[in-house]
Short mmCIF file of C-alpha atoms in Angstrom, two decimals:
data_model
loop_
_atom_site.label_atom_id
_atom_site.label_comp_id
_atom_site.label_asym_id
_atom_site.label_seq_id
_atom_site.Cartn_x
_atom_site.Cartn_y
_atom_site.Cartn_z
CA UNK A 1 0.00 0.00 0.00
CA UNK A 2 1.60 3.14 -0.91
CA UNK A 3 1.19 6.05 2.13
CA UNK A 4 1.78 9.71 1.88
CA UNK A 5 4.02 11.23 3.27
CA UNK A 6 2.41 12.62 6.46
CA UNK A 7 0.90 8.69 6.99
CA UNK A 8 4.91 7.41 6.20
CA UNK A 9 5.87 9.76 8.69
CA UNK A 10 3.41 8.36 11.62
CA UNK A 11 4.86 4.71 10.72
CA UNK A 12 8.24 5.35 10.78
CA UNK A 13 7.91 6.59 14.25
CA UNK A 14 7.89 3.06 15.37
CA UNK A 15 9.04 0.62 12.51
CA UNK A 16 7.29 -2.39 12.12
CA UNK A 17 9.22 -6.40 11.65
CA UNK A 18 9.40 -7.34 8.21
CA UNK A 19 6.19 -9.49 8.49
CA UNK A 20 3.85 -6.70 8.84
CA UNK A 21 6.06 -3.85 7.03
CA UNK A 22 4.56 -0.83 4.60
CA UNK A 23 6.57 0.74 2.69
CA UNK A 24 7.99 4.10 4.03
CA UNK A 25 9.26 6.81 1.70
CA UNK A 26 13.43 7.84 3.23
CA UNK A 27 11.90 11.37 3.30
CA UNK A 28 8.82 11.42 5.93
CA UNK A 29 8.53 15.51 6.15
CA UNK A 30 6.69 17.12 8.43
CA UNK A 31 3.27 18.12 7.53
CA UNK A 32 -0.08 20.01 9.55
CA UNK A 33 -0.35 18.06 12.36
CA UNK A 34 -2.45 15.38 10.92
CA UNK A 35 -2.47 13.65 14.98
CA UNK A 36 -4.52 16.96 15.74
CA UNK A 37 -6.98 17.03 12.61
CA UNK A 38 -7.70 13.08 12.46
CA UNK A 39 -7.21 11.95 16.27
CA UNK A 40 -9.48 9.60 15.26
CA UNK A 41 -7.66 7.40 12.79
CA UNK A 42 -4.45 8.44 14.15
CA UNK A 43 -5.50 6.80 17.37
CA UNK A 44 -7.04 3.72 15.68
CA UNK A 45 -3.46 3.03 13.44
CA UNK A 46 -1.43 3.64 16.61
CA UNK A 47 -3.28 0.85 17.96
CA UNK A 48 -2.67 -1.78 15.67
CA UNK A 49 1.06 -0.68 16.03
CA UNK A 50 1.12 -1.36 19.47
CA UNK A 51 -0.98 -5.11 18.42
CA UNK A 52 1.92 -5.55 15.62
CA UNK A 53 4.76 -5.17 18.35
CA UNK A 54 3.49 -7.81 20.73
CA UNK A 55 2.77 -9.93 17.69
CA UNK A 56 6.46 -9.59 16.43
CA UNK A 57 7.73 -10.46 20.28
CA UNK A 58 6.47 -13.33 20.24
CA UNK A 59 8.19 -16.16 18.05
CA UNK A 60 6.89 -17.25 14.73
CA UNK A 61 8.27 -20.70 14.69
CA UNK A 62 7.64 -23.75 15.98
CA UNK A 63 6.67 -27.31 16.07
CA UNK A 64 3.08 -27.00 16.40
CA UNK A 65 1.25 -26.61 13.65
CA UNK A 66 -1.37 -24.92 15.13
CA UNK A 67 0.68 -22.30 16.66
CA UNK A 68 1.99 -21.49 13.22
CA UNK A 69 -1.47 -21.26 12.02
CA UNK A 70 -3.02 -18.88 14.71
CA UNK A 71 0.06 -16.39 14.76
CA UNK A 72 -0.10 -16.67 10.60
CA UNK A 73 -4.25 -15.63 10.95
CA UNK A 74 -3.10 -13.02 13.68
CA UNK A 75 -0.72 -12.03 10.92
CA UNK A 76 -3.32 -11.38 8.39
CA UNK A 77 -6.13 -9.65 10.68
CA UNK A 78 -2.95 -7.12 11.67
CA UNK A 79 -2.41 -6.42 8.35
CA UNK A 80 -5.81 -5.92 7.66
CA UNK A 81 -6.94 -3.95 10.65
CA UNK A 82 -3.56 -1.74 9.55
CA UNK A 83 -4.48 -1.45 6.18
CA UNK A 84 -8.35 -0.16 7.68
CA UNK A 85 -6.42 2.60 9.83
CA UNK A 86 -4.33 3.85 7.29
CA UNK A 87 -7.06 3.82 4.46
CA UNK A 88 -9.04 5.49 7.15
CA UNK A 89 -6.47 8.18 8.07
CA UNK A 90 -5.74 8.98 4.02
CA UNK A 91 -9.12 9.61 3.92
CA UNK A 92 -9.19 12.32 6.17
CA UNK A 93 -6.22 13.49 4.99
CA UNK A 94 -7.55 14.05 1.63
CA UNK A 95 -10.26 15.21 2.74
CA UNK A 96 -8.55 18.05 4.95
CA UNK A 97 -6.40 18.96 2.19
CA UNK A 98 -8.97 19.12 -0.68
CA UNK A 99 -10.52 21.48 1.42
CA UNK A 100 -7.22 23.70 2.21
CA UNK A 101 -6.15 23.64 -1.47
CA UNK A 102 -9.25 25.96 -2.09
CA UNK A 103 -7.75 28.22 1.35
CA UNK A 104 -3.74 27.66 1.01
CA UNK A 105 -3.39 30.32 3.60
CA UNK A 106 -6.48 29.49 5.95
CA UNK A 107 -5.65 26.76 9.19
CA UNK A 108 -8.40 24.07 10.95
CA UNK A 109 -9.31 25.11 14.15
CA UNK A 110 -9.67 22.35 16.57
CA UNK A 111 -11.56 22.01 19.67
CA UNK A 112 -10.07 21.59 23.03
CA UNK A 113 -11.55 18.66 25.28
CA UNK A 114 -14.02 20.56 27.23
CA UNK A 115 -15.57 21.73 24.10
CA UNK A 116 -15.50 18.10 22.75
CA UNK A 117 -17.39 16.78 26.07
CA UNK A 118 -20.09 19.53 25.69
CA UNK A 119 -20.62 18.18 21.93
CA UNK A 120 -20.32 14.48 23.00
CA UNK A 121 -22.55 15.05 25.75
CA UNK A 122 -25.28 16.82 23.62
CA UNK A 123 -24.94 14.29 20.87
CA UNK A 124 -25.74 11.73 23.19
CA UNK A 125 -28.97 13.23 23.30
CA UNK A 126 -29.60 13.15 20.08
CA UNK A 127 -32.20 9.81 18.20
CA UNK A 128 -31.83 8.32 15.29
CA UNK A 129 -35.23 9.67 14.27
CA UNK A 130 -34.15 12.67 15.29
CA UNK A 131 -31.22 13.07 12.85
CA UNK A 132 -33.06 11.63 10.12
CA UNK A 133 -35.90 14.13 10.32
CA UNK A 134 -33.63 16.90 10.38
CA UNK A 135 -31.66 16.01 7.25
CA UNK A 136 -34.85 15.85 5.45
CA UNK A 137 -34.79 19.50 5.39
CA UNK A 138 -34.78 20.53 1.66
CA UNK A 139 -32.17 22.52 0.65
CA UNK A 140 -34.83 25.31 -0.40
CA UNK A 141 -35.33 25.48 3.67
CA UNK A 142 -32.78 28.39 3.14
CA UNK A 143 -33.45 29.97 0.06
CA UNK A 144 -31.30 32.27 -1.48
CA UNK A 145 -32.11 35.95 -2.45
CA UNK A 146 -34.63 36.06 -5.77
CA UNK A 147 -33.99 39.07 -7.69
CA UNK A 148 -36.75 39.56 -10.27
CA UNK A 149 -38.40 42.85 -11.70
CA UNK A 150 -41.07 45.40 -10.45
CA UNK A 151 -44.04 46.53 -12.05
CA UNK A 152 -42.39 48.88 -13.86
CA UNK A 153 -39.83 46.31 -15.36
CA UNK A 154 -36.87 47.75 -12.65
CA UNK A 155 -34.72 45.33 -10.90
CA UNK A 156 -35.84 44.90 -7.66
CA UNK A 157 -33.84 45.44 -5.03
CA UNK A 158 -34.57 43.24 -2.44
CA UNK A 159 -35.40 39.93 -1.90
CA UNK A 160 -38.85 37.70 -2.06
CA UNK A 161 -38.07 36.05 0.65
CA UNK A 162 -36.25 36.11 3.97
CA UNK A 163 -37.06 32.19 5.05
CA UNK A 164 -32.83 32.26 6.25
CA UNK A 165 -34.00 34.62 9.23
CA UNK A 166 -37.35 32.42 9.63
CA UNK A 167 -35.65 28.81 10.00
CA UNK A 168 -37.59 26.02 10.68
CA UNK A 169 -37.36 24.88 14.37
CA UNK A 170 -35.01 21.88 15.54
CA UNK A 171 -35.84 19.40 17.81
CA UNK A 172 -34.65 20.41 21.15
CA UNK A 173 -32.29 18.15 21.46
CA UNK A 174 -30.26 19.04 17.86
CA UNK A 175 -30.78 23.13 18.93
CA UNK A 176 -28.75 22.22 21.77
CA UNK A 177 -26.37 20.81 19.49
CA UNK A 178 -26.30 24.05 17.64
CA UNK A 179 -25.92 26.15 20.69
CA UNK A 180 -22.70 24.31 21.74
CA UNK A 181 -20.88 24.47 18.79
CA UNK A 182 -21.95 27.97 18.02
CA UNK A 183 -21.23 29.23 22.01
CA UNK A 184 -17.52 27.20 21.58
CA UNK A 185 -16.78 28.75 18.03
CA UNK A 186 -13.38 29.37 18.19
CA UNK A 187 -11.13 33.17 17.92
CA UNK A 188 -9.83 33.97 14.00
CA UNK A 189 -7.24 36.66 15.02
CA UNK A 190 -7.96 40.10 11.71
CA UNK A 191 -4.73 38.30 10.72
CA UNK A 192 -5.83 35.09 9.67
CA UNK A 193 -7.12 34.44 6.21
CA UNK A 194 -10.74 33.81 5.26
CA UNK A 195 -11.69 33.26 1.88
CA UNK A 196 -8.14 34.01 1.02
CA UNK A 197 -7.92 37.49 2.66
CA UNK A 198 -7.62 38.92 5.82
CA UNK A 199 -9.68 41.44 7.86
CA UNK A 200 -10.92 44.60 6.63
CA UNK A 201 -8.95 46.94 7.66
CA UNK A 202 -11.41 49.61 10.89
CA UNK A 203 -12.29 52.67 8.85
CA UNK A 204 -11.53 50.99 5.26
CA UNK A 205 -15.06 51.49 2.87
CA UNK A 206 -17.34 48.84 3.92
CA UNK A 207 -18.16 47.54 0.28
CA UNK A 208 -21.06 45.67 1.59
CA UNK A 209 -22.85 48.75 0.92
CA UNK A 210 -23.38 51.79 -1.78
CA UNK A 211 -20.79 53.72 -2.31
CA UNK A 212 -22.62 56.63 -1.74
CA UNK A 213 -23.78 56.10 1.49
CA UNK A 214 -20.02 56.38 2.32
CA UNK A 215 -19.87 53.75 5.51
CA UNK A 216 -16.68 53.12 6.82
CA UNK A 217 -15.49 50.15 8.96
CA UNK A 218 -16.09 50.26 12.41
CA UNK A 219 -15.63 46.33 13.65
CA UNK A 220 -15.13 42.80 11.99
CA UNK A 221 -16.47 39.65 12.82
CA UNK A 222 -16.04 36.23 11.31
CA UNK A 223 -19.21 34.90 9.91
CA UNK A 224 -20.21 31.75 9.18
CA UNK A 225 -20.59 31.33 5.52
CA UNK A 226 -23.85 29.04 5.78
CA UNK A 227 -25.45 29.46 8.94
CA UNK A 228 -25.00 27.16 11.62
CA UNK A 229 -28.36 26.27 11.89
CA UNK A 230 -28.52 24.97 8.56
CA UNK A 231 -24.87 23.19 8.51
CA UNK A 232 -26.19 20.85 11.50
CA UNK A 233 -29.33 20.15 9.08
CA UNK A 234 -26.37 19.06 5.87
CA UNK A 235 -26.48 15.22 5.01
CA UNK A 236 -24.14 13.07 7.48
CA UNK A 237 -23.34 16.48 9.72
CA UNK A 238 -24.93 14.81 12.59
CA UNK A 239 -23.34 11.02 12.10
CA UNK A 240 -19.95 13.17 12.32
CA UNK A 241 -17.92 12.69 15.41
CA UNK A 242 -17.96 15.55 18.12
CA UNK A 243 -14.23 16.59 16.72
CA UNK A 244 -15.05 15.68 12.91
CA UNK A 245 -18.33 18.36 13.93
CA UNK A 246 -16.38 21.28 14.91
CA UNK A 247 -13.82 20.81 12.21
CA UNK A 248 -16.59 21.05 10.07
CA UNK A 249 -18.30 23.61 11.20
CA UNK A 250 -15.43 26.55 11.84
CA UNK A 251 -13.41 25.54 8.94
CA UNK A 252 -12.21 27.69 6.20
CA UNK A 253 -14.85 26.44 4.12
CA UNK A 254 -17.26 28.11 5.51
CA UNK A 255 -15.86 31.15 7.30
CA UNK A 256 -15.36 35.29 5.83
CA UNK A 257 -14.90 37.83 7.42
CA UNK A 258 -17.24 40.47 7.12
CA UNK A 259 -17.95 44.04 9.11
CA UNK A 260 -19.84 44.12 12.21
CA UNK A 261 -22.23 45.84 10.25
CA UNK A 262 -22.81 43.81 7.79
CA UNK A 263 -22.81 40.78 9.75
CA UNK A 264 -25.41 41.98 12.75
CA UNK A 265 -27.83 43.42 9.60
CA UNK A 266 -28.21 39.36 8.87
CA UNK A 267 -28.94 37.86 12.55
CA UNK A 268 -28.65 34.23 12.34
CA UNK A 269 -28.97 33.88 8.56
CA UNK A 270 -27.48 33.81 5.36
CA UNK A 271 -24.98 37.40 4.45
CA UNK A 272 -27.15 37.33 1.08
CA UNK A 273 -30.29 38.26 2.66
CA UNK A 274 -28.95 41.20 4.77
CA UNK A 275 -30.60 44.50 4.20
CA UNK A 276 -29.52 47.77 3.14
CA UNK A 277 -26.62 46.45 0.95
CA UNK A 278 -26.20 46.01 -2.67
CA UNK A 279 -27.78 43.93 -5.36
CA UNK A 280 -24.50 43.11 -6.51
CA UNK A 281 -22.80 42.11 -2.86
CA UNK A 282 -25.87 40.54 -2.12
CA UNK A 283 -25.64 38.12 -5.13
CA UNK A 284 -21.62 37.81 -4.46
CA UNK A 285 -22.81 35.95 -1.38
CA UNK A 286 -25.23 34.21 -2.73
CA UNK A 287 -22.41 32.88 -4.60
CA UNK A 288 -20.20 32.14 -1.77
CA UNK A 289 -22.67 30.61 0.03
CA UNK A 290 -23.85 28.25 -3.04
CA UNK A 291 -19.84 26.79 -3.29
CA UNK A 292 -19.30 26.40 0.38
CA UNK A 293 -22.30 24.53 1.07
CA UNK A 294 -21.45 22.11 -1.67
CA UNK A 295 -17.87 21.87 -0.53
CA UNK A 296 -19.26 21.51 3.03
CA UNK A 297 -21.05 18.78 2.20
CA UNK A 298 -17.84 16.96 0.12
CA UNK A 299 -16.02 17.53 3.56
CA UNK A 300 -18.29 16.35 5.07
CA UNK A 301 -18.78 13.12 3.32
CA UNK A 302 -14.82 12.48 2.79
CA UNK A 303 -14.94 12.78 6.53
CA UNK A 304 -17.45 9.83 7.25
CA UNK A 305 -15.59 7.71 4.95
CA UNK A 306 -12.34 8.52 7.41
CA UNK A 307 -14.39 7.25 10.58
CA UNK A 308 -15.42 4.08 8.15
CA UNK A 309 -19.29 5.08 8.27
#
């Protein structure tokens, strides 16, 4: 099985006997900490590592037959189960890195355990019913602006509907859900990248808004590109694991900065529905929003496939 280079990396850092070997590149470099972004596979290949070394203490000859033939099947499920955990942790590589190839400069924030416990402990709470009647939201639940023409053939210039500020209500127990991750969402310093750029900088033109009006800049705020409320509602969001969740949900995918304007004009929903700003920004989000809910959901999926759902 060939490995990348991060995965090589994780292996040579405790070599296995020549029974149960894969092939590691000489050059393992040193990558994002792929232990921090995929504990979860990470944990599982470590694991069989440790399984491997007391299989390779032990001797593998002798004159019973059957001895040779359990520690041969032990063998074989080793491989196997190693195989599994690296397949798994690939997976979530790729997945990680599809997604920053689209943000080069952008980084994964991660939880820290206490967060994790609130999510695990919420998600606990959480049926099977319950999960599937969420994700049978439509899509259309959060509809996008429509931009159409008035009586007098003009463009209009706002919206036909504002359902994003309107959501449908969550079972109690996945609005608890919501609350956690969105009271635990994590600090972007104005230096970080979002969408490939950093913060606006206070008392630059706030192009969210007409030129003429001349508003300047007062406060940023990182905004979640599709509304937090909705991303619990994606296909497989809720199947994720509490760290696989947050990943998900503060990731560069779906974060921008925007002004504090701007963003407290939308409340909880989508940037392209907030009032007072252009046609034109309003239909650049609308844009945004359209790609990172598709990626989102990509992520999302590679993800399950890394926790072998």
């Amino acid at each position: 099985m060939r490995t990348p280079r991060r995965v090589a990396g994780l292996l040579a850092t405790a070599p296995l006997a020549a029974l149960l070997t894969v092939a590691v590149p000489s050059q393992a470099a040193a990558a994002p900490d792929h232990e921090t972004l995929c504990p979860g596979p990470v944990a599982e290949l470590k694991a069989v590592q440790q399984r491997i070394r007391a299989h390779n203490a032990r001797p593998n000859r002798s004159t019973s037959a059957s001895y040779v033939a359990a520690y041969n099947a032990e063998a074989a499920t080793l491989r196997a189960d190693q195989n599994r955990a690296i397949s798994r942790l690939m997976a979530c590589e790729r997945a990680l890195d599809r997604a920053q190839a689209k943000h080069p400069r952008s980084e994964f924030m991660t939880p820290t355990a206490e967060t994790l416990t609130k999510i695990d402990r919420v998600l606990k709470n959480i049926t099977t019913e319950e999960k599937n009647a969420v994700q049978r939201w439509n899509a259309k639940t959060y509809e996008f602006p429509r931009y159409g023409k008035d009586g007098h053939g003009k463009n209009k210039k706002g919206m036909t509907k504002r359902v994003d500020m309107r959501p449908p209500k969550l079972p109690p127990s996945v609005q608890n859900l919501y609350s956690v991750i969105d009271d635990n969402r994590p600090k972007f310093p104005p230096t970080t990248y979002l969408q490939g750029v950093r913060a606006p900088s206070i008392g630059s033109p706030d192009n969210a808004y007409p030129a003429s009006r001349n508003v300047r800049i007062q406060g940023v705020a990182m905004d979640h590109i599709v509304p937090l409320r909705r991303l619990v509602a994606l296909p497989g969001f809720l199947r994720l694991t509490p760290h696989n969740m947050y990943v998900v949900a503060h990731s560069p995918v779906n974060a921008q900065w925007l002004s504090k304007k701007s963003n407290g004009s939308k409340g909880s929903g989508s940037a392209a529905l907030t009032g007072g700003t252009t046609a034109a920004w309003r239909q650049q989000q609308a844009r945004i929003r359209q790609e990172a809910e598709e990626d989102l959901k990509e992520l999302i999926k590679d993800l399950l496939k890394s926790q072998g759902s």
